[in-house]
Short mmCIF file of C-alpha atoms in Angstrom, two decimals:
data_model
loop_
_atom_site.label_atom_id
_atom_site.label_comp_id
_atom_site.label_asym_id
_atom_site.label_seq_id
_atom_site.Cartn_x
_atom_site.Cartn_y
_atom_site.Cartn_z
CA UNK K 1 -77.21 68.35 -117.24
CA UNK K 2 -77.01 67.43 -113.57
CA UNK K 3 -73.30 68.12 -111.74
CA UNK K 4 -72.87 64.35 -110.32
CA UNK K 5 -73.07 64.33 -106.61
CA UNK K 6 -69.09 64.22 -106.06
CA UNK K 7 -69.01 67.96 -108.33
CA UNK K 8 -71.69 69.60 -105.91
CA UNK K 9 -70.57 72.31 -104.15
CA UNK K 10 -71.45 72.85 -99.78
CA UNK K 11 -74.34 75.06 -100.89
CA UNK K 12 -75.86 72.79 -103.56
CA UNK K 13 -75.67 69.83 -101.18
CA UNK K 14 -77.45 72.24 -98.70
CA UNK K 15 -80.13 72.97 -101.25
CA UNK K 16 -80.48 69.89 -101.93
CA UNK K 17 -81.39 68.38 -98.83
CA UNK K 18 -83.40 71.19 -98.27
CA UNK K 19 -85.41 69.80 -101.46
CA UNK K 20 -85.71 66.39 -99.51
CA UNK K 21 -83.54 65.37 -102.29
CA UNK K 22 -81.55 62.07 -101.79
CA UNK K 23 -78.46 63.01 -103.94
CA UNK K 24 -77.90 65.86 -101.20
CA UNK K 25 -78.15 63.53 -98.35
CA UNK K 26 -75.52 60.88 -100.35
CA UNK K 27 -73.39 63.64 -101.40
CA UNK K 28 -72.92 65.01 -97.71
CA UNK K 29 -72.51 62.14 -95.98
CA UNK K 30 -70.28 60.47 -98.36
CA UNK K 31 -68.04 62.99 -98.62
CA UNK K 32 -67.60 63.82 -94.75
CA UNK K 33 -68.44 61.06 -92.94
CA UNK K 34 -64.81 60.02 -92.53
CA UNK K 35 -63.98 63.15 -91.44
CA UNK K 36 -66.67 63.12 -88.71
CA UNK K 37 -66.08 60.28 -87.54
CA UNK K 38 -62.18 60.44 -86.81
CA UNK K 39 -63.39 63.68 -84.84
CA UNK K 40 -65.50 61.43 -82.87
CA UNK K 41 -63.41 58.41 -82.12
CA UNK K 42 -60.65 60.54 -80.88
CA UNK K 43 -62.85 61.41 -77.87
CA UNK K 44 -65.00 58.01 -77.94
CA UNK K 45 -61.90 55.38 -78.42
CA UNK K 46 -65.60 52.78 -78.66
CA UNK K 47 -65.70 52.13 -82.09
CA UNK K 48 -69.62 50.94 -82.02
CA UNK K 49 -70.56 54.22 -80.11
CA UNK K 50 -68.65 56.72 -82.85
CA UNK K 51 -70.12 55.11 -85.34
CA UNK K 52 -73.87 55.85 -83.43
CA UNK K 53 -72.15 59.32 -82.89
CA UNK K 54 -71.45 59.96 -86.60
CA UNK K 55 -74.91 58.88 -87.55
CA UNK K 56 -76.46 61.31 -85.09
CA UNK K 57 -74.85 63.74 -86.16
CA UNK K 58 -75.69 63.33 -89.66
CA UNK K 59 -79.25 62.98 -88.74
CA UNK K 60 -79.40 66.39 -86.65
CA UNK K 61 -77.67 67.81 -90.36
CA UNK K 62 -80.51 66.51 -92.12
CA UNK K 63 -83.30 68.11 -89.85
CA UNK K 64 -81.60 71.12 -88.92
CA UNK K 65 -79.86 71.89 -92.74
CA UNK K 66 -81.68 75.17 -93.02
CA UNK K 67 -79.95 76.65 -90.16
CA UNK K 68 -76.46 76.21 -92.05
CA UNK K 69 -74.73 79.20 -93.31
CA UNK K 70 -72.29 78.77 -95.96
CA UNK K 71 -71.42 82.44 -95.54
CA UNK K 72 -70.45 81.70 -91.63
CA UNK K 73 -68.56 78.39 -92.12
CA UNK K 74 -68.38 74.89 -94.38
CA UNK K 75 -70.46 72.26 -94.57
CA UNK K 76 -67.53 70.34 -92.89
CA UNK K 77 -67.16 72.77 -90.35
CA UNK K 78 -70.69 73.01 -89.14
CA UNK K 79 -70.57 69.07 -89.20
CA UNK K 80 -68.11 69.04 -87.01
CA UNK K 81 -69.81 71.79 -84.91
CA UNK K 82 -72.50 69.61 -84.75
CA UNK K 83 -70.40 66.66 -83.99
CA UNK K 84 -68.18 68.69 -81.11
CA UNK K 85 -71.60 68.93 -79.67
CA UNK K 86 -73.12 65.44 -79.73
CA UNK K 87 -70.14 63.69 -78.30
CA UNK K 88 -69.49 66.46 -75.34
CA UNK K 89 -73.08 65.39 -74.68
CA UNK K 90 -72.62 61.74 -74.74
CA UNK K 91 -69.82 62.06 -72.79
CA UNK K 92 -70.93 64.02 -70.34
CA UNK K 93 -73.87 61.45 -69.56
CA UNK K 94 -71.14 58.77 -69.71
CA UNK K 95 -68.20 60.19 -67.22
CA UNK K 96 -68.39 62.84 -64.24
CA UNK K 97 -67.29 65.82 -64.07
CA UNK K 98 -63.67 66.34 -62.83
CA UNK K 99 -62.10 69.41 -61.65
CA UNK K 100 -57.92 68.98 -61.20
CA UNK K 101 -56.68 71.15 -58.51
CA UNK K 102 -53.47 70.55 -60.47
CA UNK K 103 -54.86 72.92 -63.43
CA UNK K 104 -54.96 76.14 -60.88
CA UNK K 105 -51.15 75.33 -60.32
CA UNK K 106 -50.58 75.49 -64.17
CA UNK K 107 -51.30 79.38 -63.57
CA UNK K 108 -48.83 79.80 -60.35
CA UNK K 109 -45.57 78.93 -62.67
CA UNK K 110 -44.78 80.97 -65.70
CA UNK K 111 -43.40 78.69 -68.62
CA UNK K 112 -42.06 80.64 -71.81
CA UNK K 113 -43.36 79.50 -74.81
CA UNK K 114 -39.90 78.33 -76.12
CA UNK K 115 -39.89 76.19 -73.09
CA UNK K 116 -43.08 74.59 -73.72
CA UNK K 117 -41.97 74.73 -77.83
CA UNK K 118 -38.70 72.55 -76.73
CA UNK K 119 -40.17 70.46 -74.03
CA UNK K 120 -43.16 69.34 -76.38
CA UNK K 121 -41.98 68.93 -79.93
CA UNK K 122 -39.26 66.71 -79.55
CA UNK K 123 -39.47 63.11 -82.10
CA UNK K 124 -38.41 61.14 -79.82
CA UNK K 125 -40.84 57.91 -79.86
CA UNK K 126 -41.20 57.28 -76.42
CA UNK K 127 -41.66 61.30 -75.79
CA UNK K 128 -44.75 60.69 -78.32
CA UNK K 129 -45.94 58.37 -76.61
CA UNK K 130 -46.25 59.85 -73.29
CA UNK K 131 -47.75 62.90 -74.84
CA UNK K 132 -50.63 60.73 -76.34
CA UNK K 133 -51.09 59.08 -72.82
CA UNK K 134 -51.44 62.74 -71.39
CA UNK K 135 -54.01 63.41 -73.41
CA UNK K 136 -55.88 60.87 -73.12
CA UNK K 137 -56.34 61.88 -69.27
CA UNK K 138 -57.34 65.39 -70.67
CA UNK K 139 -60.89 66.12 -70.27
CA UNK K 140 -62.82 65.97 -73.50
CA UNK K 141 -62.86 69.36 -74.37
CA UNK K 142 -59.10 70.06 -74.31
CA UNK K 143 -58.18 67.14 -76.23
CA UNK K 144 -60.66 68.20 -78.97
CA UNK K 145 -58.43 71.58 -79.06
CA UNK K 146 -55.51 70.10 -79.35
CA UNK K 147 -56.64 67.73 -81.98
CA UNK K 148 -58.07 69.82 -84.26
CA UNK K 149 -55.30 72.38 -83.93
CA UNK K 150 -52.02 70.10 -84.15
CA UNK K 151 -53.37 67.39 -86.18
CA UNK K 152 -56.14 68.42 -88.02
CA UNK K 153 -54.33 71.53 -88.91
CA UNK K 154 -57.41 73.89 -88.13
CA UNK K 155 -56.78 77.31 -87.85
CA UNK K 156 -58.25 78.99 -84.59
CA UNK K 157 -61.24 80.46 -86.03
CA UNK K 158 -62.75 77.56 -87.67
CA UNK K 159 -61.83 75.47 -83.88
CA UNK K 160 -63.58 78.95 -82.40
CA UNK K 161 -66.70 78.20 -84.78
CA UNK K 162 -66.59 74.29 -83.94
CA UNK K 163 -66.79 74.88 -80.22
CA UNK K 164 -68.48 78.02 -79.44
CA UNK K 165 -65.14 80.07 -78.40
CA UNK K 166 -63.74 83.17 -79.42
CA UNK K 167 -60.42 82.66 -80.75
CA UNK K 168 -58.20 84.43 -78.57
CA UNK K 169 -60.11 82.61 -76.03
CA UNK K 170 -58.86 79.46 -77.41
CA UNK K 171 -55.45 80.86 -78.13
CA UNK K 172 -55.32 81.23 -74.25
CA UNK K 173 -56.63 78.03 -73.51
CA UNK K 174 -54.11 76.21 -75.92
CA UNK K 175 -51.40 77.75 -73.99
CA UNK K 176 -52.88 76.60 -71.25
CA UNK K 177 -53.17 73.54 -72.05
CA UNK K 178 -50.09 72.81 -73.71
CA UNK K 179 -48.67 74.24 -69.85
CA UNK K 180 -50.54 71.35 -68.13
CA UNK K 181 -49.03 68.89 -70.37
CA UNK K 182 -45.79 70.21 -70.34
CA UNK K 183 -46.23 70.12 -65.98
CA UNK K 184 -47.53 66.93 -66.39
CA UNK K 185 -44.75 65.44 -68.66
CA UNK K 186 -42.04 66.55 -66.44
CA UNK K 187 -43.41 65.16 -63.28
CA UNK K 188 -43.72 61.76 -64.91
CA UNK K 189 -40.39 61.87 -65.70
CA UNK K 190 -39.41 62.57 -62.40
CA UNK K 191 -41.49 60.21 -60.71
CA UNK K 192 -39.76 57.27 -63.33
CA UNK K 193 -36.33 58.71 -61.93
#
């Protein structure tokens, strides 16, 4: 007896699309495509154009399945991987490039981590809110970081495996990040003063 497609396991959905079996290519995509798509519309607010995104990606699965690893990462992982990829493409062809001189001052002015801890976290609603603004003005990249770490609970290796980074790299980076914001935040504030 057949497991149903829901029971497969990563590498029996790899196997079977490998086969050219159907069940594979239902089993995969039904089980991540939600997942793959909120990864994409985070960075493509279009709805029409993460759908595309989430199909493409699905499509590069299917052709490129026998280059997956279950020993390296998940199949969700690697989707994503593949995902990460596809819509820093698309976007890339959609927006320029550009720098902020503002990010070089981000390394002129040490912030403690309890600082940043304190400035950041706080419930309040309209804090929140200005946060999610921020980010939105973050280039694509950085606000896939911060999504999959803070709200997708990822932990830095699977994020390093997504996007081609070492860990501590991104560990760096998150700081970093999480500095601009914190910069950024605080000027706002000012500036509404």
């Amino acid at each position: 007896m057949r497991p149903q497609t829901s029971e497969l396991t990563d590498r029996q959905i790899a196997e079977a699309i490998c086969r050219g079996r159907r069940e594979g290519e239902d089993a995969m995509v039904g089980r991540y495509a939600r997942l793959v798509f909120a990864i994409i519309v985070r960075l493509v607010p279009n709805e029409m154009d993460a759908q595309e995104l989430t199909q493409d990606t699905f499509l590069r699965a299917f052709r490129h399945i026998g280059s997956y690893d279950a020993d390296k990462a998940s199949l969700s992982t690697w989707l994503c991987r593949i995902a990460y990829r596809l819509t820093l493409d698309f976007l890339k062809r959609r927006q320029p490039v550009v720098v902020s001189m503002e990010d070089s001052e981000v390394w002129q002015t040490d912030i403690s981590n309890a600082l940043l801890e304190a400035g950041l976290s706080t419930g309040r609603e309209e804090r929140i809110r200005q946060l999610e603004k921020l980010m939105d003005e973050l280039p694509a990249d950085e606000r896939m970081l911060l999504n999959l770490y803070y709200f997708d609970n990822c932990p830095l290796a699977e994020i390093g495996y997504i996007m081609d980074v070492n860990a501590g790299a991104l560990a760096n980076r998150l700081h970093r990040i999480r500095k601009k914001l914190y910069r950024k935040l605080i000027e706002n504030e000012r500036n509404e003063l």
